mmCIF file of C-alpha atoms and ligand atoms in Angstrom:
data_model
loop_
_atom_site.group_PDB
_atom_site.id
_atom_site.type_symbol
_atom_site.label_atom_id
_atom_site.label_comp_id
_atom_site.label_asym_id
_atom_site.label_seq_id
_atom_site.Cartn_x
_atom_site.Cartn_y
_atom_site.Cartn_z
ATOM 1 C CA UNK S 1 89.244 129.273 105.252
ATOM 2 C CA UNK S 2 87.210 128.159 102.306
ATOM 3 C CA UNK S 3 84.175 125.817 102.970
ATOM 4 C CA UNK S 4 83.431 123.158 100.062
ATOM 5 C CA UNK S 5 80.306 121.387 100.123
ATOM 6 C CA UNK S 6 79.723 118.058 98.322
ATOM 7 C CA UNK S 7 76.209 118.419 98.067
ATOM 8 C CA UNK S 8 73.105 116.785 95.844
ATOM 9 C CA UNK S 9 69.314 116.498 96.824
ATOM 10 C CA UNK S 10 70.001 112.684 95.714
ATOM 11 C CA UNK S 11 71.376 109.513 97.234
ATOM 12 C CA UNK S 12 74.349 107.511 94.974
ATOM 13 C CA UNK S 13 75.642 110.485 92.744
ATOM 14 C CA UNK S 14 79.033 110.319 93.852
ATOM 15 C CA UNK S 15 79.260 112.970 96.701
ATOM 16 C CA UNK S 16 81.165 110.438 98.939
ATOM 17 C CA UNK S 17 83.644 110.118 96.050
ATOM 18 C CA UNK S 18 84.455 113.505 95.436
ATOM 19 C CA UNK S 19 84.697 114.797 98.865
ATOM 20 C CA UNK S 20 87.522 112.128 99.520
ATOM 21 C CA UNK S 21 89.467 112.328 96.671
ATOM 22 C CA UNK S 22 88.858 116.797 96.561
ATOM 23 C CA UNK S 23 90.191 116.741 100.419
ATOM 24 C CA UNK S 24 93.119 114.495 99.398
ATOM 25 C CA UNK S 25 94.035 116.604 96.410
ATOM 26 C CA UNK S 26 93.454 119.876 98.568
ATOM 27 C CA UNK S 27 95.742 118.099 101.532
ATOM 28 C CA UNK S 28 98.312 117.389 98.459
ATOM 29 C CA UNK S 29 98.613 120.798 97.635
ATOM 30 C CA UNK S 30 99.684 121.985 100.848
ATOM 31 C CA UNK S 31 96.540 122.970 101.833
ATOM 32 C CA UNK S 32 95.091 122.115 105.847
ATOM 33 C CA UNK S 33 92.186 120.791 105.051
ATOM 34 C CA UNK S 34 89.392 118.996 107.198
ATOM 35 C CA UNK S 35 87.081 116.335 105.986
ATOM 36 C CA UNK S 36 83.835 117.227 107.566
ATOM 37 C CA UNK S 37 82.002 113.990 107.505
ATOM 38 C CA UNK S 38 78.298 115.230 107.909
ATOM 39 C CA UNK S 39 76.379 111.583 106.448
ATOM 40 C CA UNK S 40 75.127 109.541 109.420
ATOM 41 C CA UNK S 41 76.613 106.510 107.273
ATOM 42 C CA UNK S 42 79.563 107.448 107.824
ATOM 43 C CA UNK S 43 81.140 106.570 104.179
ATOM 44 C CA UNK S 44 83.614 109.214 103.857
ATOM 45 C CA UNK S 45 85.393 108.664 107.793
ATOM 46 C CA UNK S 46 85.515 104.904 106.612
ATOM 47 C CA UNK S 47 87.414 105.731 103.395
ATOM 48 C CA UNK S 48 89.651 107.574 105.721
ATOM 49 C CA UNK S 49 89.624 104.719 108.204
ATOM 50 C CA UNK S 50 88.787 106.744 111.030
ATOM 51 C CA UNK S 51 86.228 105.536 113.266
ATOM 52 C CA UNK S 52 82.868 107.291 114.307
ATOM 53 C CA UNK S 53 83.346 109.667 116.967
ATOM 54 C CA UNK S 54 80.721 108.303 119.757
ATOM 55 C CA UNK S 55 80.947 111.268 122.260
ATOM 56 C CA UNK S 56 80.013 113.926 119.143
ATOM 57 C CA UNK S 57 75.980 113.926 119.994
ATOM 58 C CA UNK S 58 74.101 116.855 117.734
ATOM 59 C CA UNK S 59 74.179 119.187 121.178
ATOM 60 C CA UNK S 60 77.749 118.849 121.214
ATOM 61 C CA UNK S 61 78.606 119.218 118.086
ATOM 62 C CA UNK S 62 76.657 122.734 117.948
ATOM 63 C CA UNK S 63 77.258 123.646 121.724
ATOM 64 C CA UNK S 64 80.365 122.252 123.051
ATOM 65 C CA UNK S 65 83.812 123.788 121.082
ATOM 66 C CA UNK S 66 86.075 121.405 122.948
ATOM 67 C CA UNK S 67 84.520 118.230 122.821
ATOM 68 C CA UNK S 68 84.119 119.137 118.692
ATOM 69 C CA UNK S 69 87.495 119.653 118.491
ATOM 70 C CA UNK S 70 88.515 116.953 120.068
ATOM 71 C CA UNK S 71 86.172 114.288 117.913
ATOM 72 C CA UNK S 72 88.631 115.075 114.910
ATOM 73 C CA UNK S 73 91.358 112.899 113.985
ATOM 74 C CA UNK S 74 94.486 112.921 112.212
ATOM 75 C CA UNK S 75 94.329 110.749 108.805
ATOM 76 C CA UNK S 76 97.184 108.833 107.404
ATOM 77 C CA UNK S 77 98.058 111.703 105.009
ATOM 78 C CA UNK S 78 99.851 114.981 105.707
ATOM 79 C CA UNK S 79 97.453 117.782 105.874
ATOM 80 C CA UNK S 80 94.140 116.143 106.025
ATOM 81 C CA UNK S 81 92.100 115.615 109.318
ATOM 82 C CA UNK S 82 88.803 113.895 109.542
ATOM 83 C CA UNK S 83 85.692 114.856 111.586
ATOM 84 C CA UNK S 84 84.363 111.348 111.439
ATOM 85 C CA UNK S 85 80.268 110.977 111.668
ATOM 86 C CA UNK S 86 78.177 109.152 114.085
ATOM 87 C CA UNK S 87 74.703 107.811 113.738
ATOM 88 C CA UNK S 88 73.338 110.306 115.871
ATOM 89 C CA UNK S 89 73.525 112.665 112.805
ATOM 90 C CA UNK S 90 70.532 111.120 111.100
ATOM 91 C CA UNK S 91 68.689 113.677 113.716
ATOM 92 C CA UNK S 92 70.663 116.440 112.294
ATOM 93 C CA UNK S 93 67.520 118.022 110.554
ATOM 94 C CA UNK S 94 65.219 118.162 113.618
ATOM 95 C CA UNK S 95 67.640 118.687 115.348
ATOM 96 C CA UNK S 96 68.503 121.749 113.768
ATOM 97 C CA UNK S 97 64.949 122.873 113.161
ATOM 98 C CA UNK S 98 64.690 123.209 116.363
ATOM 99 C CA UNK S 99 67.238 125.992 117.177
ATOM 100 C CA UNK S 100 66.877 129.133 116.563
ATOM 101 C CA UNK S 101 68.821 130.901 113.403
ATOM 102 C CA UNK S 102 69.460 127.076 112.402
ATOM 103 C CA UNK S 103 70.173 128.350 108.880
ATOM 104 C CA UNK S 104 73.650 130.096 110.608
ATOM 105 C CA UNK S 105 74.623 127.099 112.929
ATOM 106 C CA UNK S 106 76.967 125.145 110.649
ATOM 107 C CA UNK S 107 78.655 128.320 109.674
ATOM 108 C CA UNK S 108 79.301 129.415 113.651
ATOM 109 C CA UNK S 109 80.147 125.760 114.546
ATOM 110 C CA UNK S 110 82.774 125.904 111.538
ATOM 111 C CA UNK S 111 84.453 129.117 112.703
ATOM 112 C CA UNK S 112 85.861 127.062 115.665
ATOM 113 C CA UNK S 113 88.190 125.521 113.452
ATOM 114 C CA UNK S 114 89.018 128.769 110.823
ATOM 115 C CA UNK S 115 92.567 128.913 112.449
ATOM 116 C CA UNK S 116 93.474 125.619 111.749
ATOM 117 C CA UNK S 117 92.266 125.081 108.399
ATOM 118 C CA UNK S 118 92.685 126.203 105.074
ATOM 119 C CA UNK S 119 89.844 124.336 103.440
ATOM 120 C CA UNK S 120 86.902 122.174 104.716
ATOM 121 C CA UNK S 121 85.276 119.983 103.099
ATOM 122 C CA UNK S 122 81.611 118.712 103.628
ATOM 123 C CA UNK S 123 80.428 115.219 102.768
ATOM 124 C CA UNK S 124 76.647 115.708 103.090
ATOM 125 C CA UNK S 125 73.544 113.579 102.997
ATOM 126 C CA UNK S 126 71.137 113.876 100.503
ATOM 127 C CA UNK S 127 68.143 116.043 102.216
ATOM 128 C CA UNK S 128 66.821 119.277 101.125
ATOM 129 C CA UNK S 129 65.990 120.702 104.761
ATOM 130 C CA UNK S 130 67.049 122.628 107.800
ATOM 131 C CA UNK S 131 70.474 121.003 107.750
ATOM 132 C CA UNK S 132 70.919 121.856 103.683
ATOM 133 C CA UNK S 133 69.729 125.296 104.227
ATOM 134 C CA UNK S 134 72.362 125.457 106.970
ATOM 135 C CA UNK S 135 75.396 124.197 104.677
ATOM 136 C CA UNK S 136 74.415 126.182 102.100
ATOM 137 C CA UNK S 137 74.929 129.260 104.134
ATOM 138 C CA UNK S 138 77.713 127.408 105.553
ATOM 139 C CA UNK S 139 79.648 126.822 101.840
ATOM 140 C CA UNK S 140 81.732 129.093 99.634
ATOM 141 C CA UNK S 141 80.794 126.375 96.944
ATOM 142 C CA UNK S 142 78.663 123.386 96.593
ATOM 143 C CA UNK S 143 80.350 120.775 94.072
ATOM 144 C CA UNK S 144 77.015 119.139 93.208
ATOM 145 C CA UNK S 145 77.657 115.672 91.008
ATOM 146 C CA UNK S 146 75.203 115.053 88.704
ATOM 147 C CA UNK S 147 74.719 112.127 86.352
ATOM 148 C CA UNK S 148 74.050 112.439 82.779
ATOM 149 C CA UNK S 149 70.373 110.404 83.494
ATOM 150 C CA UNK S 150 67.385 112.138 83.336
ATOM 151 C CA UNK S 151 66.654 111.676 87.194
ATOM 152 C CA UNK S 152 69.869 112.609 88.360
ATOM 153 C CA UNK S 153 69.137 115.857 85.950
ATOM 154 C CA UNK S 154 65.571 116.444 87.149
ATOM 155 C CA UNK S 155 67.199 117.225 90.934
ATOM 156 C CA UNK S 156 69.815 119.661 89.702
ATOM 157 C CA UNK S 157 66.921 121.412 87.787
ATOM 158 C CA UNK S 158 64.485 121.304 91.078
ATOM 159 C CA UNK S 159 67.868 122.360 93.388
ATOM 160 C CA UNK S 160 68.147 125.415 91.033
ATOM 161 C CA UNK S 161 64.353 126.031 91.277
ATOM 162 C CA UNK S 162 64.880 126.011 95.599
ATOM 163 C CA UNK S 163 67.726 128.420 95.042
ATOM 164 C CA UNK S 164 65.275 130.716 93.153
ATOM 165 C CA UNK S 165 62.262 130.490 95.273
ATOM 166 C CA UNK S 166 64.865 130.888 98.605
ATOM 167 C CA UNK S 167 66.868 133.952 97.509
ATOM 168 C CA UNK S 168 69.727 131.949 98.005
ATOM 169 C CA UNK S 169 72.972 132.789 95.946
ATOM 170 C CA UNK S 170 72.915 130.436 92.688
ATOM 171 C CA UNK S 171 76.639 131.223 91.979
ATOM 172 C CA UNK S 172 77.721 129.095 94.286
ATOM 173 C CA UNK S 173 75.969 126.107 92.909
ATOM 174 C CA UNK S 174 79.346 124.291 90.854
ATOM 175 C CA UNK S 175 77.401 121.056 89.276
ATOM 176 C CA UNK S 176 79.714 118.924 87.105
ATOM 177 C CA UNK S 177 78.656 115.498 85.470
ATOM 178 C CA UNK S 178 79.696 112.326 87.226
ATOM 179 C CA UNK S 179 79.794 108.551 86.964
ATOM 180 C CA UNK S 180 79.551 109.370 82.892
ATOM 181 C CA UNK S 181 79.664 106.668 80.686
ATOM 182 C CA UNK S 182 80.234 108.416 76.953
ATOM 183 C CA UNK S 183 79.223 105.257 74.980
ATOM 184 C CA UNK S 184 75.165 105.777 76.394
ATOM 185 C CA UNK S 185 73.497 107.918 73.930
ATOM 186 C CA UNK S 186 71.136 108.992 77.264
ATOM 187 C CA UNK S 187 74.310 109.698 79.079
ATOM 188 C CA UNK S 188 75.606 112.507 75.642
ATOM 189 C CA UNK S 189 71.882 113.920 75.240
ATOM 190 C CA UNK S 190 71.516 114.803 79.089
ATOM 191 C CA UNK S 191 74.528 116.636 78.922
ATOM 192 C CA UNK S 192 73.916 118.219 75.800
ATOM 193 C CA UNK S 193 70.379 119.329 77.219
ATOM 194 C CA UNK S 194 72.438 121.078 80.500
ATOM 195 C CA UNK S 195 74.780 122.477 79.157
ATOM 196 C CA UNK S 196 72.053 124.160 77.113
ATOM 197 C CA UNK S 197 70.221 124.829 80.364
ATOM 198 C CA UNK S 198 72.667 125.997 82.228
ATOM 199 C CA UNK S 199 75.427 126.572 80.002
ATOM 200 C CA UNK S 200 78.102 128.575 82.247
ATOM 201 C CA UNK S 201 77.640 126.426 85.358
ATOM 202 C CA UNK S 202 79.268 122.835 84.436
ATOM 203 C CA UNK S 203 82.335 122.283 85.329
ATOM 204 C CA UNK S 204 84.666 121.263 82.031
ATOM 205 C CA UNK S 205 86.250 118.613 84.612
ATOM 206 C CA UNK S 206 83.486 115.729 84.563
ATOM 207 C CA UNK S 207 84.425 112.350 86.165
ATOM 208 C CA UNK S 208 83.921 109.013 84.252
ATOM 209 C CA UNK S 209 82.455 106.131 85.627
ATOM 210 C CA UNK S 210 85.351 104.060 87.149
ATOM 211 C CA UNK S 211 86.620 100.893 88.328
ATOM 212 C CA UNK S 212 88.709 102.660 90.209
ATOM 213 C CA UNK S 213 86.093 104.856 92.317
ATOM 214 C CA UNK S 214 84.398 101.822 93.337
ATOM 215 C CA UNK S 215 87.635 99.815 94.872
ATOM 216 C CA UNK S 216 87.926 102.763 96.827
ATOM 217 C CA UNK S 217 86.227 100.690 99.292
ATOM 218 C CA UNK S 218 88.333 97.957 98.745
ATOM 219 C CA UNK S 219 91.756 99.775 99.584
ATOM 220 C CA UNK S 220 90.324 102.463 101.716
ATOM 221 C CA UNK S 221 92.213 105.193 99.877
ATOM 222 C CA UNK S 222 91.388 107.890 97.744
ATOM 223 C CA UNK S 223 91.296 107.249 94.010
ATOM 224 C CA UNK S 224 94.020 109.361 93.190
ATOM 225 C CA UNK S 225 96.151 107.656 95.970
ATOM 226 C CA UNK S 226 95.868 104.551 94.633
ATOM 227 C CA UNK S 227 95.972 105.019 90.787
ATOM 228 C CA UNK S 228 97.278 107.864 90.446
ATOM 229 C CA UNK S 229 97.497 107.598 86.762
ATOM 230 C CA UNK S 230 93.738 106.201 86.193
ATOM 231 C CA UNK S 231 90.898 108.421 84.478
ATOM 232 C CA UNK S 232 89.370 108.741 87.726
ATOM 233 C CA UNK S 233 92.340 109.811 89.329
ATOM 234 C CA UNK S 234 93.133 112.039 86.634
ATOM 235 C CA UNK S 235 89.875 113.594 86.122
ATOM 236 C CA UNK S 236 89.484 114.220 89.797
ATOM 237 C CA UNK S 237 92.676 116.209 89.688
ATOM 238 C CA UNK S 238 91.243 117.905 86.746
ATOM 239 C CA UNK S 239 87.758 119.142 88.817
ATOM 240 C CA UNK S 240 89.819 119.741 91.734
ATOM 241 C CA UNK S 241 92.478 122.085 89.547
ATOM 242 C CA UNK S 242 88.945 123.741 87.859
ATOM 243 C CA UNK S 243 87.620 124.459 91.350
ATOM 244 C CA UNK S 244 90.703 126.463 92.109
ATOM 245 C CA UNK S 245 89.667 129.289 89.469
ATOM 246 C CA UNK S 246 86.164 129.151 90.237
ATOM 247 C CA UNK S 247 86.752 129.742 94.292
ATOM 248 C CA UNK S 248 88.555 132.829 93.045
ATOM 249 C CA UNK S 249 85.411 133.977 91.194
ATOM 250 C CA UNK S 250 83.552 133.358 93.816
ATOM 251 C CA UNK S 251 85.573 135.829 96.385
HETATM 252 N N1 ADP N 1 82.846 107.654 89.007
HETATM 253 C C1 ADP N 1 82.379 106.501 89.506
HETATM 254 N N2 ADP N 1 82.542 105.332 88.830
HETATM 255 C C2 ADP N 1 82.074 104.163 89.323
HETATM 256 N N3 ADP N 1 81.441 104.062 90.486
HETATM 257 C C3 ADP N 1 81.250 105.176 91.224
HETATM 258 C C4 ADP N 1 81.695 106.465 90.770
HETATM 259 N N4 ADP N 1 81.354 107.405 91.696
HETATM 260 C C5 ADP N 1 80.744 106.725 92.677
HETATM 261 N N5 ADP N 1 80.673 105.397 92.415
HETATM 262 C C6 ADP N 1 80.070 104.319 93.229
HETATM 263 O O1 ADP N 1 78.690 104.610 93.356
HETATM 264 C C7 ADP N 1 78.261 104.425 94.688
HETATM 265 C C8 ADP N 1 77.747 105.757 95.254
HETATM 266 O O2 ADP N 1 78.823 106.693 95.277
HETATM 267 P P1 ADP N 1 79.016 107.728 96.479
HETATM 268 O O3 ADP N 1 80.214 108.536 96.187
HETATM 269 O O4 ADP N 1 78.979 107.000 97.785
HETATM 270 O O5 ADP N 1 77.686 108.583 96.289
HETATM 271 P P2 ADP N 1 76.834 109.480 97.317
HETATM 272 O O6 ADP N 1 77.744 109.957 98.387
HETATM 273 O O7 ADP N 1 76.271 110.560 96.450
HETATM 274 O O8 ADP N 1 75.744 108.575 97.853
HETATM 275 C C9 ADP N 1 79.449 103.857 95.447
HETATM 276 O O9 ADP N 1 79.375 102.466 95.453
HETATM 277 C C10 ADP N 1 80.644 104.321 94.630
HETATM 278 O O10 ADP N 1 81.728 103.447 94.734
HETATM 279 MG MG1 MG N 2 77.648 109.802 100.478
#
C-alpha cells in the first residue's frame, strides 16, 4: 500500500484539488484507493459528497480499529472510498502531541487498512506540527503544490529547510507548480528561480489555473470526471501518470 500525501505548510495552494482528482485517477486505474480526508473543513469528503463521520473523535480514530473502519464510506466511483473528516480534527495537533511516539501514529493507524487498499491518499491541513511530522513519517510521497508567487515559493523553501534541520528524508518531498497562470511574468520568473533551486525535484506535470478546478464545487466531481478533456483534467492526468515513475524511485 502506497501512502500519498497532499501536503503544503500553506492554506489555498490547491491540496484539496489534487488529492481529489489524484484519488480519482488512482481509483481509474484499477487501483483501491482511500481518500483520507485529514482537514477539519472537510473540503475533500464534500467533493466526494460524503458526509462527516460524527462518531470518528481523535481517540477513536487512533485507538479504536473498528469504529475507524467503519467511519469510511463507499464513493460514487468504483475503487475509491472516503474517510470523510469531522471538526473534531482541528484538535488533531494537541491531540497528537500528547501521545507518546506521535510522530508513528498515523502510520500504525494506516496499517489497519493495508489489506484493503492499494493507495491512500491524504488531504491535509496546512500546519507544520505534531500532526505533519506524523504524515510525513506516515507518506511514501508528499505531492506539495506550489504556486509560481513568491509566498507560495518562500514555504516550499522554509519546508525544505524543516526537512534539513529534522533529518527527515527530502526525497520524498514531490513539489510541482500549481494554479499557474503562464501570461504573469511573476508566475515564469518564480519558476525559473526553482527550478534553479531545486532543479531535480519539480514535477514536469504542473497544473494551470482553471475554470474547471474551481466548479469542482459546483458539480461535486473531480475535474477529470467532469471535463475530461480540459487542461486541468488533462494536466492532472499528466502529474498523476509522473507520480507513477517517481513512487518507483522512491521504493
Ligand atoms: N488549478 C486551479 N485553478 C483555479 N482554481 C483553483 C485551482 N486549484 C485550486 N483552485 C481553487 O483555489 C481554492 C483553494 O484550492 P484548494 O484545492 O482547496 O487548496 P488547499 O486545499 O491547498 O487549501 C479553491 O477555491 C479551488 O477551487
Ligand atoms: Mg484543503
Amino acid at each position: 500500500m502506497k501512502v500519498i500525501a497532499c501536503y503544503a505548510n500553506k492554506g489555498g495552494v490547491g491540496k484539496t484539488s489534487t488529492a481529489v482528482n489524484i484519488a480519482y485517477a488512482s481509483a481509474a486505474d484499477g487501483k483501491r484507493t482511500l481518500l483520507c480526508d485529514l482537514d477539519p473543513q472537510g473540503a475533500s469528503s464534500f467533493y466526494f459528497k460524503v458526509k462527516p463521520s460524527k462518531k470518528l473523535t481523535l481517540g477513536k480514530f487512533f485507538g479504536d480499529e473498528e469504529r475507524f473502519l467503519k467511519a469510511i464510506s463507499e464513493s460514487e466511483y468504483v475503487n475509491l472510498d472516503v474517510l470523510p473528516a469531522n471538526m473534531t480534527f482541528r484538535d488533531f495537533d494537541v491531540f497528537l502531541s500528547q501521545l507518546k511516539k506521535s510522530d508513528s501514529r498515523l502510520k500504525k493507524t494506516l496499517k489497519t487498512v493495508k489489506a484493503d487498499y492499494d493507495v491512500v491518499v491524504l488531504d491535509c491541513p496546512p500546519t507544520l506540527s505534531a500532526l505533519s511530522e506524523s504524515l510525513f513519517k506516515a507518506s511514501d510521497v508528499i505531492l506539495v503544490p506550489v504556486i509560481p508567487s513568491p509566498l507560495s515559493a518562500r514555504t516550499f523553501d522554509q519546508l525544505v529547510d524543516f526537512f534539513k534541520e529534522q533529518d527527515l528524508d527530502p526525497t520524498k518531498l514531490l513539489p510541482f507548480f500549481s494554479m499557474v497562470q503562464m501570461v504573469k511574468g511573476l508566475h515564469t520568473q518564480t519558476m525559473t528561480r526553482l527550478l534553479t533551486s531545486y532543479p531535480k525535484q519539480f514535477f514536469k506535470a504542473m497544473i494551470p489555473y482553471a475554470a474547471d478546478v474551481e466548479k469542482m464545487g459546483v458539480h461535486l466531481e473531480p475535474a477529470i470526471h467532469t471535463a475530461p478533456t480540459g487542461t486541468a483534467a488533462l494536466a492532472y492526468q499528466d502529474l498523476y501518470d509522473e507520480l507513477q515513475g517517481r513512487l518507483k524511485r522512491n521504493k
